[in-house]
Amino acid sequence: MEKLFLSYNQIHQTVKEIAGQIEADGYTFDHMIAIGTGGFIPARMLKTYINRPIIAVGMAYYDLDDNKMDAPVVTQWLDDPINQIKGRRILLVDEVDDTRSTIGFCLERLLRHDPLEIAVAVLHDKDKPKSREIPVQVKRYYRGLKIEDRWICYPWDAQDIWEQDKQAVWADPPTDS
Amino acid sequence: MEKLFLSYNQIHQTVKEIAGQIEADGYTFDHMIAIGTGGFIPARMLKTYINRPIIAVGMAYYDLDDNKMDAPVVTQWLDDPINQIKGRRILLVDEVDDTRSTIGFCLERLLRHDPLEIAVAVLHDKDKPKSREIPVQVKRYYRGLKIEDRWICYPWDAQDIWEQDKQAVWADPPTDS
């Protein structure tokens, strides 16, 4: 599959646009829930534009040798779901909506803790069949970019960041800036 | 105080150097503990070079209006310290060692869970008086850069990332790359 290399700055710009979508939509939330490890960086970046606490949950689909496992493993869950979720407005943040298995799994588990509302924000939504529907309780879904089904190479996964920038599309500022 | 602007790519390079220090030192660990929210991005970057699970804890020193609070608030703690810490080798990751209050507080709390070993990794260690000593049980401390006491402007805190890059020292590849 063809790879899509992205620069950090382009993703930062994408996060700024997600923040703009959320503000335009009038959604205010109490906490972000970052799905680790992919959601850690996007959530922290988004906090610059919308300053809310970040709570982390951890999911692993690959073992430490990068072999895909049959079922996801929850590596961390909420330590205090009553205070963190029940009756709260939540924004669930991840890097990419690929097959949606991680986001779908987390939404189902978080809904059990009885939030007032959960919305979703992802940097990139791949235009491909999804293994799960977004639950009907989830009314708001913010995506930075909808992209074709390609292998996304995020800058934080680069062994050599200078080489990554050379490969990256959109490494330069938008021409209207 | 004079501000120090850093580019994402420079920090990525710093993380690569921290990974090199850890490998040269022969320290292998079971989990990273990222101190949120500052440690989320460095921990995720480090995972590219040393692939271990990341568990998050959350600490807040500022309220949502950016006023410094009298005492830190723990916004999230471990949900399963027996499995996550007891008898494990841990790497505690944060953005900056400033007065050391956050890192010192977390080390003291984590040591209560009886790890086999805890080491510390930070992007930047400010050369200034610290409010706490590193506990004697902690034998390994990895810093990306030791810097003078300046206001560090991390790229993920930028409102305008292209402007940040213009201000940043070390925005370009090292000349030997």
Short mmCIF file of C-alpha atoms in Angstrom, two decimals:
data_model
loop_
_atom_site.label_atom_id
_atom_site.label_comp_id
_atom_site.label_asym_id
_atom_site.label_seq_id
_atom_site.Cartn_x
_atom_site.Cartn_y
_atom_site.Cartn_z
CA MET A 1 0.00 0.00 0.00
CA GLU A 2 1.26 3.45 -0.87
CA LYS A 3 2.52 5.40 2.10
CA LEU A 4 1.40 8.88 3.07
CA PHE A 5 4.09 10.80 4.95
CA LEU A 6 2.95 13.72 7.09
CA SER A 7 4.94 16.45 8.77
CA TYR A 8 4.38 17.52 12.35
CA ASN A 9 3.47 21.03 11.30
CA GLN A 10 0.77 19.84 8.93
CA ILE A 11 -0.78 17.76 11.71
CA HIS A 12 -0.59 20.71 14.09
CA GLN A 13 -2.54 22.71 11.51
CA THR A 14 -5.07 19.86 11.26
CA VAL A 15 -5.54 19.90 15.04
CA LYS A 16 -6.15 23.64 14.91
CA GLU A 17 -8.86 23.01 12.33
CA ILE A 18 -10.47 20.33 14.52
CA ALA A 19 -10.54 22.82 17.40
CA GLY A 20 -12.26 25.28 15.06
CA GLN A 21 -14.88 22.67 14.15
CA ILE A 22 -15.59 21.93 17.80
CA GLU A 23 -15.90 25.61 18.67
CA ALA A 24 -18.12 26.32 15.66
CA ASP A 25 -20.31 23.41 16.74
CA GLY A 26 -20.59 24.82 20.26
CA TYR A 27 -19.52 21.58 21.93
CA THR A 28 -18.02 22.15 25.36
CA PHE A 29 -16.66 19.18 27.28
CA ASP A 30 -15.28 18.40 30.73
CA HIS A 31 -12.48 16.01 29.79
CA MET A 32 -10.70 14.56 26.85
CA ILE A 33 -10.16 10.82 26.90
CA ALA A 34 -7.05 10.01 24.90
CA ILE A 35 -6.86 6.47 23.53
CA GLY A 36 -3.25 5.46 24.10
CA THR A 37 -0.93 5.31 22.60
CA GLY A 38 -2.15 6.85 19.33
CA GLY A 39 -4.33 9.50 20.94
CA PHE A 40 -1.69 10.87 23.34
CA ILE A 41 -0.11 13.31 20.91
CA PRO A 42 -3.29 14.57 19.20
CA ALA A 43 -5.00 15.10 22.58
CA ARG A 44 -2.05 17.05 23.95
CA MET A 45 -1.93 19.18 20.81
CA LEU A 46 -5.67 19.86 20.97
CA LYS A 47 -5.30 20.98 24.61
CA THR A 48 -3.38 24.00 23.32
CA TYR A 49 -6.52 25.20 21.56
CA ILE A 50 -9.17 23.86 23.95
CA ASN A 51 -7.78 23.64 27.46
CA ARG A 52 -9.45 20.69 29.18
CA PRO A 53 -7.91 17.90 31.29
CA ILE A 54 -6.78 14.76 29.46
CA ILE A 55 -7.43 11.32 30.90
CA ALA A 56 -5.78 8.37 29.21
CA VAL A 57 -6.90 4.85 28.46
CA GLY A 58 -4.58 2.35 26.83
CA MET A 59 -5.28 -0.24 24.16
CA ALA A 60 -2.85 -2.52 22.36
CA TYR A 61 -3.50 -4.36 19.11
CA TYR A 62 0.09 -5.29 18.47
CA ASP A 63 2.49 -7.14 20.70
CA LEU A 64 5.97 -5.84 21.38
CA ASP A 65 7.27 -7.56 18.23
CA ASP A 66 4.65 -5.68 16.20
CA ASN A 67 2.57 -8.79 15.53
CA LYS A 68 -1.15 -8.13 15.34
CA MET A 69 -2.97 -9.88 18.19
CA ASP A 70 -6.31 -11.63 17.84
CA ALA A 71 -8.04 -9.38 20.35
CA PRO A 72 -7.20 -5.97 21.76
CA VAL A 73 -5.69 -5.79 25.21
CA VAL A 74 -6.68 -2.99 27.56
CA THR A 75 -3.37 -1.83 29.05
CA GLN A 76 -4.94 0.91 31.19
CA TRP A 77 -8.45 1.95 32.07
CA LEU A 78 -9.95 4.80 34.12
CA ASP A 79 -9.02 4.79 37.79
CA ASP A 80 -12.12 6.79 38.80
CA PRO A 81 -14.90 6.47 36.19
CA ILE A 82 -17.56 7.97 38.44
CA ASN A 83 -15.76 11.30 38.64
CA GLN A 84 -14.18 11.09 35.22
CA ILE A 85 -17.17 10.02 33.10
CA LYS A 86 -20.53 9.78 34.85
CA GLY A 87 -22.65 12.80 33.96
CA ARG A 88 -19.74 14.43 32.12
CA ARG A 89 -19.32 15.67 28.61
CA ILE A 90 -16.40 13.82 27.04
CA LEU A 91 -14.30 14.14 23.90
CA LEU A 92 -12.70 10.85 22.89
CA VAL A 93 -9.49 11.50 20.93
CA ASP A 94 -7.48 9.20 18.68
CA GLU A 95 -5.02 9.45 15.83
CA VAL A 96 -6.89 7.64 13.07
CA ASP A 97 -10.26 6.03 12.45
CA ASP A 98 -9.11 3.04 10.42
CA THR A 99 -11.34 -0.03 10.81
CA ARG A 100 -12.85 1.71 13.87
CA SER A 101 -12.27 -1.30 16.07
CA THR A 102 -10.37 0.65 18.76
CA ILE A 103 -12.67 3.67 18.79
CA GLY A 104 -15.78 1.47 18.67
CA PHE A 105 -14.54 -0.69 21.52
CA CYS A 106 -13.71 2.36 23.66
CA LEU A 107 -17.01 4.09 22.96
CA GLU A 108 -18.94 1.01 24.04
CA ARG A 109 -16.94 0.72 27.25
CA LEU A 110 -17.16 4.43 28.05
CA LEU A 111 -20.92 4.52 27.48
CA ARG A 112 -21.30 1.98 30.30
CA HIS A 113 -20.02 4.65 32.71
CA ASP A 114 -23.05 6.81 31.83
CA PRO A 115 -21.59 10.05 30.44
CA LEU A 116 -23.87 12.98 29.68
CA GLU A 117 -22.41 13.05 26.16
CA ILE A 118 -19.47 11.58 24.26
CA ALA A 119 -18.10 13.05 21.04
CA VAL A 120 -15.21 11.76 18.93
CA ALA A 121 -12.26 13.60 17.40
CA VAL A 122 -9.67 12.01 15.11
CA LEU A 123 -6.87 13.47 13.03
CA HIS A 124 -7.66 11.25 10.07
CA ASP A 125 -10.65 9.19 9.03
CA LYS A 126 -9.87 6.59 6.40
CA ASP A 127 -12.48 6.20 3.69
CA LYS A 128 -12.94 2.42 4.00
CA PRO A 129 -15.38 -0.12 5.41
CA LYS A 130 -15.60 0.02 9.20
CA SER A 131 -15.94 -2.99 11.48
CA ARG A 132 -18.27 -1.12 13.85
CA GLU A 133 -20.89 1.60 13.67
CA ILE A 134 -20.55 4.70 15.81
CA PRO A 135 -23.10 4.08 18.62
CA VAL A 136 -26.33 6.05 18.20
CA GLN A 137 -25.70 7.89 21.47
CA VAL A 138 -22.68 9.58 19.83
CA LYS A 139 -23.97 12.58 17.88
CA ARG A 140 -20.77 14.50 17.20
CA TYR A 141 -17.79 13.24 15.24
CA TYR A 142 -14.94 15.60 14.28
CA ARG A 143 -12.34 14.56 11.73
CA GLY A 144 -9.34 16.61 10.70
CA LEU A 145 -9.12 15.07 7.25
CA LYS A 146 -10.97 12.31 5.45
CA ILE A 147 -8.40 10.44 3.40
CA GLU A 148 -8.20 7.48 1.10
CA ASP A 149 -7.08 4.13 2.53
CA ARG A 150 -3.32 4.57 2.68
CA TRP A 151 -0.60 3.67 5.14
CA ILE A 152 -0.19 6.89 7.12
CA CYS A 153 3.36 7.56 8.33
CA TYR A 154 3.05 9.89 11.31
CA PRO A 155 6.07 12.04 12.12
CA TRP A 156 6.37 10.58 15.63
CA ASP A 157 6.88 7.13 14.09
CA ALA A 158 9.89 8.29 12.07
CA GLN A 159 13.31 6.82 12.73
CA ASP A 160 14.84 9.82 10.95
CA ILE A 161 12.69 12.94 11.27
CA TRP A 162 14.62 14.95 8.68
CA GLU A 163 14.10 12.21 6.12
CA GLN A 164 10.39 12.12 7.07
CA ASP A 165 10.07 15.83 6.34
CA LYS A 166 11.63 15.37 2.91
CA GLN A 167 9.02 12.70 2.09
CA ALA A 168 6.10 14.57 3.61
CA VAL A 169 3.33 16.10 1.62
CA TRP A 170 2.31 19.46 3.03
CA ALA A 171 5.64 20.01 4.79
CA ASP A 172 5.46 23.72 4.00
CA PRO A 173 3.07 26.38 5.26
CA PRO A 174 -0.17 26.73 3.32
CA THR A 175 0.33 29.34 0.61
CA ASP A 176 -2.29 31.67 2.10
CA SER A 177 -0.50 31.92 5.45
CA MET B 1 12.36 35.69 31.04
CA GLU B 2 13.75 35.08 27.57
CA LYS B 3 11.87 32.46 25.62
CA LEU B 4 13.42 29.42 23.95
CA PHE B 5 11.43 28.27 20.93
CA LEU B 6 11.95 24.68 19.80
CA SER B 7 10.86 22.93 16.63
CA TYR B 8 9.23 19.52 16.63
CA ASN B 9 12.04 18.05 14.58
CA GLN B 10 14.71 19.18 17.01
CA ILE B 11 12.80 17.55 19.87
CA HIS B 12 12.39 14.37 17.86
CA GLN B 13 16.16 14.34 17.45
CA THR B 14 16.56 14.88 21.21
CA VAL B 15 14.29 11.89 21.90
CA LYS B 16 16.40 9.77 19.57
CA GLU B 17 19.46 10.76 21.59
CA ILE B 18 17.73 9.86 24.86
CA ALA B 19 16.93 6.43 23.41
CA GLY B 20 20.61 6.08 22.52
CA GLN B 21 21.61 6.93 26.10
CA ILE B 22 19.22 4.35 27.52
CA GLU B 23 20.44 1.66 25.13
CA ALA B 24 24.09 2.48 25.78
CA ASP B 25 23.36 2.24 29.51
CA GLY B 26 21.76 -1.17 29.05
CA TYR B 27 18.57 -0.23 30.86
CA THR B 28 15.61 -2.33 29.80
CA PHE B 29 12.20 -1.60 31.24
CA ASP B 30 8.72 -3.09 31.26
CA HIS B 31 6.64 0.09 31.01
CA MET B 32 6.95 3.78 30.53
CA ILE B 33 4.93 5.93 32.90
CA ALA B 34 4.09 9.20 31.18
CA ILE B 35 3.33 12.11 33.48
CA GLY B 36 0.40 13.85 31.82
CA THR B 37 -0.03 16.05 30.20
CA GLY B 38 3.60 17.08 29.56
CA GLY B 39 4.96 13.56 29.29
CA PHE B 40 2.40 12.27 26.77
CA ILE B 41 4.19 13.48 23.66
CA PRO B 42 7.78 12.64 24.70
CA ALA B 43 6.74 9.15 25.84
CA ARG B 44 4.94 8.44 22.58
CA MET B 45 7.95 9.68 20.60
CA LEU B 46 10.32 7.53 22.65
CA LYS B 47 8.16 4.47 21.96
CA THR B 48 9.24 4.69 18.33
CA TYR B 49 12.81 3.95 19.39
CA ILE B 50 12.16 1.72 22.43
CA ASN B 51 8.87 -0.09 22.03
CA ARG B 52 7.36 -0.57 25.48
CA PRO B 53 3.79 0.04 26.70
CA ILE B 54 2.96 3.51 28.02
CA ILE B 55 0.85 3.97 31.12
CA ALA B 56 -0.30 7.47 31.99
CA VAL B 57 -0.70 9.35 35.21
CA GLY B 58 -2.07 12.88 35.30
CA MET B 59 -1.00 15.86 37.38
CA ALA B 60 -2.23 19.43 37.20
CA TYR B 61 -0.48 22.47 38.66
CA TYR B 62 -2.57 25.04 36.84
CA ASP B 63 -6.32 25.43 36.79
CA LEU B 64 -8.25 25.81 33.55
CA ASP B 65 -7.66 29.59 33.62
CA ASP B 66 -3.90 28.94 33.81
CA ASN B 67 -3.61 30.10 37.41
CA LYS B 68 -1.01 28.23 39.42
CA MET B 69 -2.64 26.24 42.22
CA ASP B 70 -1.22 25.91 45.72
CA ALA B 71 -0.90 22.14 45.51
CA PRO B 72 -0.81 19.74 42.58
CA VAL B 73 -3.95 17.80 41.80
CA VAL B 74 -3.71 14.19 40.68
CA THR B 75 -6.14 13.97 37.75
CA GLN B 76 -5.45 10.29 37.05
CA TRP B 77 -3.52 7.54 38.76
CA LEU B 78 -2.76 3.91 37.92
CA ASP B 79 -5.78 1.65 37.71
CA ASP B 80 -3.76 -1.50 38.45
CA PRO B 81 -0.50 -0.67 40.28
CA ILE B 82 0.20 -4.27 41.24
CA ASN B 83 0.47 -5.36 37.62
CA GLN B 84 1.78 -2.06 36.32
CA ILE B 85 4.49 -1.29 38.90
CA LYS B 86 5.17 -3.94 41.54
CA GLY B 87 8.37 -5.81 40.69
CA ARG B 88 8.62 -4.02 37.33
CA ARG B 89 11.30 -1.92 35.75
CA ILE B 90 9.83 1.49 34.95
CA LEU B 91 10.86 4.53 32.96
CA LEU B 92 9.13 7.71 34.17
CA VAL B 93 8.88 10.23 31.31
CA ASP B 94 8.19 13.95 31.39
CA GLU B 95 8.79 17.00 29.24
CA VAL B 96 10.96 19.11 31.53
CA ASP B 97 12.65 18.89 34.92
CA ASP B 98 12.00 22.44 36.10
CA THR B 99 11.68 22.76 39.89
CA ARG B 100 11.27 18.96 39.96
CA SER B 101 8.10 19.18 42.00
CA THR B 102 6.04 17.06 39.59
CA ILE B 103 8.70 14.44 38.95
CA GLY B 104 9.64 14.29 42.64
CA PHE B 105 6.02 13.88 43.67
CA CYS B 106 5.43 11.11 41.12
CA LEU B 107 8.62 9.24 42.02
CA GLU B 108 7.64 9.21 45.69
CA ARG B 109 4.17 7.90 44.89
CA LEU B 110 5.42 5.30 42.42
CA LEU B 111 8.04 3.99 44.84
CA ARG B 112 5.22 3.10 47.25
CA HIS B 113 4.04 0.53 44.69
CA ASP B 114 7.37 -1.32 45.07
CA PRO B 115 8.90 -1.33 41.58
CA LEU B 116 12.05 -3.32 40.91
CA GLU B 117 13.61 -0.15 39.49
CA ILE B 118 12.52 3.31 38.37
CA ALA B 119 14.54 5.50 36.02
CA VAL B 120 13.70 9.00 34.78
CA ALA B 121 13.82 10.46 31.28
CA VAL B 122 13.14 14.11 30.45
CA LEU B 123 13.56 16.11 27.27
CA HIS B 124 15.04 19.07 29.10
CA ASP B 125 16.59 19.57 32.51
CA LYS B 126 16.75 23.19 33.60
CA ASP B 127 19.93 24.21 35.37
CA LYS B 128 18.31 25.75 38.45
CA PRO B 129 17.65 24.95 42.11
CA LYS B 130 15.29 22.01 42.55
CA SER B 131 12.62 21.77 45.23
CA ARG B 132 13.19 18.03 45.69
CA GLU B 133 16.06 15.59 45.46
CA ILE B 134 15.80 12.56 43.21
CA PRO B 135 15.12 9.70 45.70
CA VAL B 136 18.18 7.55 46.40
CA GLN B 137 16.41 4.49 44.97
CA VAL B 138 16.51 6.14 41.53
CA LYS B 139 19.91 5.43 40.00
CA ARG B 140 19.36 6.34 36.37
CA TYR B 141 18.38 9.76 35.05
CA TYR B 142 18.40 10.49 31.31
CA ARG B 143 18.13 14.05 30.03
CA GLY B 144 17.99 15.07 26.40
CA LEU B 145 19.51 18.49 27.01
CA LYS B 146 20.58 20.40 30.08
CA ILE B 147 19.62 24.01 29.49
CA GLU B 148 19.75 27.33 31.28
CA ASP B 149 16.65 28.53 33.09
CA ARG B 150 14.53 29.88 30.24
CA TRP B 151 10.87 29.75 29.32
CA ILE B 152 10.73 26.81 26.91
CA CYS B 153 8.12 27.16 24.15
CA TYR B 154 7.32 23.65 22.97
CA PRO B 155 5.95 23.29 19.46
CA TRP B 156 2.76 21.62 20.69
CA ASP B 157 1.97 24.77 22.68
CA ALA B 158 2.09 26.98 19.60
CA GLN B 159 -1.03 28.78 18.42
CA ASP B 160 0.62 29.20 15.01
CA ILE B 161 3.05 26.39 14.23
CA TRP B 162 4.57 28.09 11.18
CA GLU B 163 5.39 31.16 13.27
CA GLN B 164 6.88 28.86 15.94
CA ASP B 165 9.20 27.33 13.37
CA LYS B 166 10.42 30.75 12.29
CA GLN B 167 11.31 31.56 15.92
CA ALA B 168 12.82 28.17 16.68
CA VAL B 169 16.48 27.59 17.24
CA TRP B 170 17.61 24.34 15.65
CA ALA B 171 14.73 24.28 13.16
CA ASP B 172 17.02 22.84 10.49
CA PRO B 173 18.76 19.47 10.32
CA PRO B 174 22.12 19.25 12.03
CA THR B 175 24.81 20.12 9.50
CA ASP B 176 26.35 16.65 9.73
CA SER B 177 23.14 14.88 8.71
#
